[in-house]
Coordinates of C-alpha atoms and ligand atoms in Angstrom, one line a residue:
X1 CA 77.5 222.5 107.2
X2 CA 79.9 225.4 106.4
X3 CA 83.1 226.3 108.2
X4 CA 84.5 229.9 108.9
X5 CA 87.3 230.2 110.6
X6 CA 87.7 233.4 113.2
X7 CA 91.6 234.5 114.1
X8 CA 91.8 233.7 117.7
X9 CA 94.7 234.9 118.8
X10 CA 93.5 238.6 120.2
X11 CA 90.4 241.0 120.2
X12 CA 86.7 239.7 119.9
X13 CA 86.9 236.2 118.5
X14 CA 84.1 235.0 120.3
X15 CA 81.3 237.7 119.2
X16 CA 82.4 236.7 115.6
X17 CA 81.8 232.4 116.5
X18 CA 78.6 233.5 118.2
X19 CA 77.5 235.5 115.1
X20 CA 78.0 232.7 112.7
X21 CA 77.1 230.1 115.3
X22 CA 73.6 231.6 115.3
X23 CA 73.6 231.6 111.4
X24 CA 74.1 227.8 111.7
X25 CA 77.5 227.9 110.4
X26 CA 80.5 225.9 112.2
X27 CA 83.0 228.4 113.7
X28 CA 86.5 227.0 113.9
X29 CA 89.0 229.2 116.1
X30 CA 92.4 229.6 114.2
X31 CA 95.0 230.3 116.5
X32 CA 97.6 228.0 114.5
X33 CA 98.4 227.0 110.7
X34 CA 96.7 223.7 111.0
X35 CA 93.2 225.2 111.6
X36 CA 93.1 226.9 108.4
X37 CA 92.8 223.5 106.5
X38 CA 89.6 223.0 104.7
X39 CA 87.4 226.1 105.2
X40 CA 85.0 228.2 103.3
X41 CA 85.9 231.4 104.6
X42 CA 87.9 233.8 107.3
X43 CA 87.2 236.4 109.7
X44 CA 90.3 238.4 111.0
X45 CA 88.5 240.5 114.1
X46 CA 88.9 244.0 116.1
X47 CA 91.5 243.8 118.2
X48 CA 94.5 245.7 118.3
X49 CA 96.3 245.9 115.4
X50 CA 100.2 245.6 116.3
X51 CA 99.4 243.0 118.9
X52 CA 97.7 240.8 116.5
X53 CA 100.3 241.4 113.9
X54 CA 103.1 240.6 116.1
X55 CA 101.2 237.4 116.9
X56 CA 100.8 236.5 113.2
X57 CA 104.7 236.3 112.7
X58 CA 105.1 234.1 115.8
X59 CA 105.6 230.5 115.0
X60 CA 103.0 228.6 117.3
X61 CA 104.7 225.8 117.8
X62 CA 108.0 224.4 117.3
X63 CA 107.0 221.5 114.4
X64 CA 105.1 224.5 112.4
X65 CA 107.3 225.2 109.4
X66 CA 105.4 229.0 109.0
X67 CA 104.1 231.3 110.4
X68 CA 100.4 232.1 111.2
X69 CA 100.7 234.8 109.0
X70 CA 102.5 233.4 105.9
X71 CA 100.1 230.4 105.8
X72 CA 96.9 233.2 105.9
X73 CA 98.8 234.9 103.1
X74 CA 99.3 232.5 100.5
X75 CA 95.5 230.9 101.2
X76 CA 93.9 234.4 100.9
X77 CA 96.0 234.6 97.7
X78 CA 94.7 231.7 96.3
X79 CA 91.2 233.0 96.7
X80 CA 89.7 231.9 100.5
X81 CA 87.0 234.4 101.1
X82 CA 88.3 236.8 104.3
X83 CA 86.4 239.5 105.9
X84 CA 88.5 241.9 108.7
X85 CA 86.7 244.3 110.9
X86 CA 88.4 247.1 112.4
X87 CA 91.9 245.8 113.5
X88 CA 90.9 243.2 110.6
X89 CA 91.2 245.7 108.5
X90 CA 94.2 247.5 109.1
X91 CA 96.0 243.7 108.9
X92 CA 94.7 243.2 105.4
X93 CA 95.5 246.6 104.3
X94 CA 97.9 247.1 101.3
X95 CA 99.1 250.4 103.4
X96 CA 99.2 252.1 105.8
X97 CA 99.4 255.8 107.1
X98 CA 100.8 254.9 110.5
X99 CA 104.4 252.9 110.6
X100 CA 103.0 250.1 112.7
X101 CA 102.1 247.6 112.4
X102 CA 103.3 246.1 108.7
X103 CA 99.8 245.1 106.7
X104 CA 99.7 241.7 104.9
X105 CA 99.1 243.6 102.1
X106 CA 95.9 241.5 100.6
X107 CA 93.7 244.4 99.7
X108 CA 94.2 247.8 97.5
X109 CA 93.6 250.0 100.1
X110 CA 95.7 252.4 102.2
X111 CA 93.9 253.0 106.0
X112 CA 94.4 255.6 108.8
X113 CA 94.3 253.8 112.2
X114 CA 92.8 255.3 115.0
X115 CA 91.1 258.1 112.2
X116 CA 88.7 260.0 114.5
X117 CA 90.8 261.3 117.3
X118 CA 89.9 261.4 121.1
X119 CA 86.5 263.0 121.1
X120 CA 84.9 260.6 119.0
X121 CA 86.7 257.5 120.0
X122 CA 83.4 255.2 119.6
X123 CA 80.1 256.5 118.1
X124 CA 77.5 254.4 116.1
X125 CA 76.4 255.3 112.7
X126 CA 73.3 254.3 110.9
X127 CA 74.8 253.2 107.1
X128 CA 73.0 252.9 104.0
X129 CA 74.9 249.8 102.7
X130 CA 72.8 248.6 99.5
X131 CA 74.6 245.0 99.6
X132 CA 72.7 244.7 103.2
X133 CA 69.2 246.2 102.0
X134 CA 67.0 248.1 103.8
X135 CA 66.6 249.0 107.2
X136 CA 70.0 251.1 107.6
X137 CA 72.9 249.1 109.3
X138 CA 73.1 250.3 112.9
X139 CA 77.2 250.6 112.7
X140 CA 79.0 250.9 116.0
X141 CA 82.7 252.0 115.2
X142 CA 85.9 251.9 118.1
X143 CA 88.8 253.9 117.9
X144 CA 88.2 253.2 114.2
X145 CA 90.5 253.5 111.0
X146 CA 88.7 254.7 108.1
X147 CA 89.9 253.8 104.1
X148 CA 91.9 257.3 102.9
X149 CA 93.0 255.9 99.4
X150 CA 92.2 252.8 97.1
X151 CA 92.7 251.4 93.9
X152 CA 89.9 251.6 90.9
X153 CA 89.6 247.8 91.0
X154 CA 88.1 248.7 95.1
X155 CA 84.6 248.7 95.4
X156 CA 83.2 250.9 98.2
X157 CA 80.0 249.4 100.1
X158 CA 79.8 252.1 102.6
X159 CA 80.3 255.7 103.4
X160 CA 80.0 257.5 106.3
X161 CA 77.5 261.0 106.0
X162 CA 80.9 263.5 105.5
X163 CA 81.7 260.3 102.6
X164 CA 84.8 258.9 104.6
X165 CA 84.8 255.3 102.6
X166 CA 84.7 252.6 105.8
X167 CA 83.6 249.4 104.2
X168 CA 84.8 248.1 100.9
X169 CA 85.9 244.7 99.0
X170 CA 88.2 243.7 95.9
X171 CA 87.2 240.3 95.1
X172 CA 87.8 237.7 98.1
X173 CA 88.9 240.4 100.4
X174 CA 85.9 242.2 102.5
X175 CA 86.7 244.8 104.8
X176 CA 85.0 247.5 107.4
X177 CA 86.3 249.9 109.8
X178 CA 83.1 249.3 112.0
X179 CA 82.0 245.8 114.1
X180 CA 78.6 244.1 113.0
X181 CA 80.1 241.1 115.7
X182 CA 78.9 243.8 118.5
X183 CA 75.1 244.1 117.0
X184 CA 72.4 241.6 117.1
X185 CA 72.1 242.6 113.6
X186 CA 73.7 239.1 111.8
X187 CA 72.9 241.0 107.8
X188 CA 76.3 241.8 107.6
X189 CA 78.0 238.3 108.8
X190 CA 75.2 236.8 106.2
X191 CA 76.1 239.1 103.5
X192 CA 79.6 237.5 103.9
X193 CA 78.9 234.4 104.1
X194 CA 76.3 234.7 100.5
X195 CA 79.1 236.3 98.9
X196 CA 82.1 234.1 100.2
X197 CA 80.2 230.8 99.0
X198 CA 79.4 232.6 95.2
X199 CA 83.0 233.0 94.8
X200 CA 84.1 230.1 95.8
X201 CA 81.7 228.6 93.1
X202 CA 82.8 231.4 90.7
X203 CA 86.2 230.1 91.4
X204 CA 85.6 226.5 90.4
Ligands
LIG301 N1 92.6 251.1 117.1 C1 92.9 249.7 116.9 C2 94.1 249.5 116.1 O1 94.7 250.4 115.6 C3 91.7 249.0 116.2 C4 90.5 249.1 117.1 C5 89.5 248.0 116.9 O2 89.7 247.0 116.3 N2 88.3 248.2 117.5 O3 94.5 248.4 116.0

């Protein structure tokens, strides 16, 4: 059986674990650097973004020698498969617009938190995402960052209609601005889990 591991230390873990539990994958919360041992991917969820940064540079205990978010770092870096929706996102960024919080830094990609403003703090989307297939993706989106700039190496997967990039990955490193964990709609968490398992043969 595989094992993902979901960052549990803010936001909505548990609609991520319920995804992939349905998808007959094992989820494994990682709340410390011992849980990251030994798994085929990683989920970093929606949240919010400077808590869950401040969280990452906490040591959890005493006897840990990093930090939660060193340890993520130098794994993703080596090549484990992570996904981050929304708040996931802005954590994996290379940049930001915003001061706060500081990225990780693990994807080409400079975000604008919080991109739509008041009037259109959540709204739902249906996205043509080819990767997914056909019907559209029914995309629900909450106080959402959008991608503003990328590298060429940056593949897009989605667009909104006006073309405002808000998915997109660069080898092991999936992101989107929007949260397939709060659909019943598991293509997306599958996609991820297809294309996390190819590279990790790829890789070997
Ligand atoms: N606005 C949040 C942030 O900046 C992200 C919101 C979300 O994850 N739904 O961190």
């Amino acid at each position: 059986m595989k094992r993902f591991g979901v960052l549990a230390l803010q936001g909505d873990y548990q609609e991520h674990s319920a995804t992939l539990s349905r998808l007959s994958v094992q989820a494994q919360e990682v709340r410390k650097p011992n849980d990251l041992a030994n798994l085929d991917g990683l989920i970093v969820p929606g949240g919010e973004s400077t808590t869950m940064a401040h969280l990452l540079q906490k040591r959890a205990s005493s006897s840990d020698t990093k930090t939660l978010g060193t340890e993520l770092t130098s794994l993703i870096k080596e090549g484990l498969p992570v996904w981050g929706t929304c708040a996931g996102m802005i954590i994996l960024a290379k940049k930001l617009i915003q001061h706060e919080p500081s990225p990780l830094g693990l994807i080409d990609i400079t975000v604008n938190r919080n991109a739509f403003g008041r009037q259109k703090e959540s709204f739902e989307q249906e996205l043509t995402i080819p990767e997914i297939g056909s019907p559209p993706f029914k995309a629900i989106f909450i106080r959402a960052p959008v991608i503003v700039d990328m590298d060429d190496t940056v593949t897009v997967l989605a667009r909104l209609q006006d073309g405002t990039t808000v998915a997109a990955r660069q080898n092991n490193v999936l992101v989107t601005a929007f949260h397939p964990e709060l659909t019943r709609d598991d293509r997306f968490h599958q996609y991820f889990i297809e294309s996390a398992t190819n590279h990790r043969v790829a890789q070997e």
